[in-house]
C-alpha atoms as one frame of an Amber mdcrd trajectory, in Angstrom:
protein
  40.303 106.799 146.366  42.768 108.543 147.453  43.887 105.526 149.531  44.392
 103.774 145.698  45.811 106.768 144.252  48.598 106.862 146.409  48.838 103.247
 145.845  49.845 103.223 142.147  51.292 106.191 142.397  54.008 104.692 144.543
  53.556 101.433 141.895  54.268 104.075 139.735  56.955 105.680 140.818  58.777
 102.191 142.163  58.257 100.520 138.342  60.268 103.485 136.885  63.172 103.004
 139.423  63.129  99.082 138.997  63.418 100.486 134.896  66.288 102.880 135.112
  68.121 100.996 137.083  68.486  97.243 134.986  68.713  99.819 131.929  72.342
 101.514 134.419  73.326  97.822 134.801  73.365  96.300 132.077  75.584  99.625
 130.383  78.130  99.001 132.708  78.929  95.787 131.548  77.359  97.273 127.642
  80.091  98.723 124.803  83.714  99.929 125.924  85.106 102.790 122.938  88.564
 101.421 122.603  91.721 103.896 123.527  94.984 104.864 121.399  95.640 103.503
 125.399  94.071  99.957 125.431  95.135  99.370 121.447  98.980 100.421 121.313
  98.936  96.920 124.781  96.667  95.405 122.527  99.710  95.151 119.234 102.540
  94.728 122.276 100.408  92.161 123.711 100.581  90.574 119.755 104.549  91.195
 119.868 104.774  89.555 123.408 102.447  86.866 122.515 104.496  85.889 118.964
 107.509  86.600 119.669 109.111  82.594 120.608 106.093  81.104 118.610 107.590
  81.236 114.673 111.389  81.257 112.703 113.975  83.548 113.834 113.374  86.586
 111.692 115.238  89.997 111.608 112.188  91.866 112.489 108.495  91.013 113.501
 105.060  92.953 112.328 102.060  92.531 113.409  97.844  94.277 112.611  95.901
  93.779 114.199  90.941  94.503 113.450  89.391  94.975 116.322  85.242  94.101
 116.230  84.794  95.494 120.055  85.257  95.760 123.454  82.931  95.290 126.090
  83.272  95.258 129.917  82.417  92.897 132.970  82.857  92.569 136.405  86.196
  94.764 136.225  87.373  92.674 132.775  87.256  94.324 129.464  87.956  91.802
 126.987  88.664  93.222 123.799  87.892  91.154 120.457  89.759  91.175 117.368
  92.070  89.432 114.457  95.567  89.640 114.708  98.555  89.733 111.718 102.111
  88.618 112.721 104.747  88.130 110.436 108.594  88.013 110.195 110.630  89.434
 107.628 114.334  89.294 107.094 116.381  91.618 104.985 117.966  90.083 102.977
 114.194  88.780 101.853 113.668  92.412 101.694 108.584  92.536 101.211 109.032
  88.616 101.116 107.459  86.986 104.683 109.629  84.256 106.250 106.881  83.602
 109.050 103.556  84.350 109.804 100.892  83.551 111.865  96.825  85.526 111.582
  94.166  84.630 114.371  90.724  85.347 116.051  92.262  86.259 119.651  90.874
  88.294 122.883  92.654  90.164 125.721  90.903  90.466 129.164  92.162  93.130
 130.067  92.104  95.591 133.840  92.363  99.046 134.485  94.558 100.063 137.978
  96.061 102.845 139.006  98.397 103.080 136.269  96.490 102.131 132.957  95.857
  98.348 132.092  96.989  95.541 132.734  96.547  92.122 130.339  94.554  89.075
 132.686  94.276  86.884 130.377  95.291  86.739 126.897  93.157  83.692 124.331
  93.596  82.553 121.090  91.008  80.489 119.562  92.113  76.569 118.398  93.071
  75.055 115.236  91.819  72.206 113.448  88.415  71.127 114.814  88.170  72.890
 117.918  88.584  76.401 115.823  84.081  77.367 115.189  84.169  75.697 119.295
  86.627  78.296 120.248  85.857  80.971 118.291  82.183  81.239 120.067  83.768
  80.766 123.592  85.646  83.108 123.022  84.312  85.770 120.471  80.465  86.710
 120.985  78.569  86.049 118.367  78.068  89.387 116.980  81.321  89.113 116.029
  81.285  85.650 115.244  80.854  86.176 111.138  82.564  88.722 110.847  85.500
  86.578 112.272  84.660  83.559 110.334  85.277  85.520 106.603  88.532  87.464
 108.121  89.645  84.144 108.589  89.625  83.763 104.179  91.098  87.064 103.612
  93.377  87.666 106.552  91.444  90.830 107.735  92.922  92.458 104.477  95.743
  93.679 107.361  98.329  92.610 104.110  98.373  95.890 103.268  99.696  97.506
 106.607 101.453  94.900 107.568 103.752  96.126 104.242 103.202  99.840 104.441
 105.956  98.490 108.253 107.864  96.475 106.084 108.647  99.023 103.358 108.898
 101.524 105.615 111.234  99.646 108.041 113.751  98.416 105.174 113.978 102.091
 103.718 115.321 102.942 107.709 117.683  99.909 107.111 119.692 100.302 104.005
 120.050 104.191 104.411
């Protein structure tokens, strides 16, 4: 009887430990909170990736919406929708060139902060849905599809930046 009790006790301890171990390993590839530093890296990366993509303008701006982020194998994947537009002083708040798209940015942490390891936009046209499903977790796909129709409501953010720029440059 004592032998059976010890056996069940050992089995119970083993199962409890296994469940805790599985729970801890899943949390290491879970959601990541976006810091101000990460958000700034996202902005800088969008600006850098688009600087030569559109026709030249006096000033370019970006706005983005982050759906979420996760970490796996030491890489932080940030899932976002970006709006990038260029403006000229002479045309004011009228967009001269622009681009909006879903993208994934992967970061790695190093001794100086974060380093961009990958920047990937969805494909256009017929490949859009497949590339979206390859880049984004399914929990964000529906929202991304909605946002492709309305620009993720980022236009107002950009307009404020443009108006601020115009007011400073006209003085």
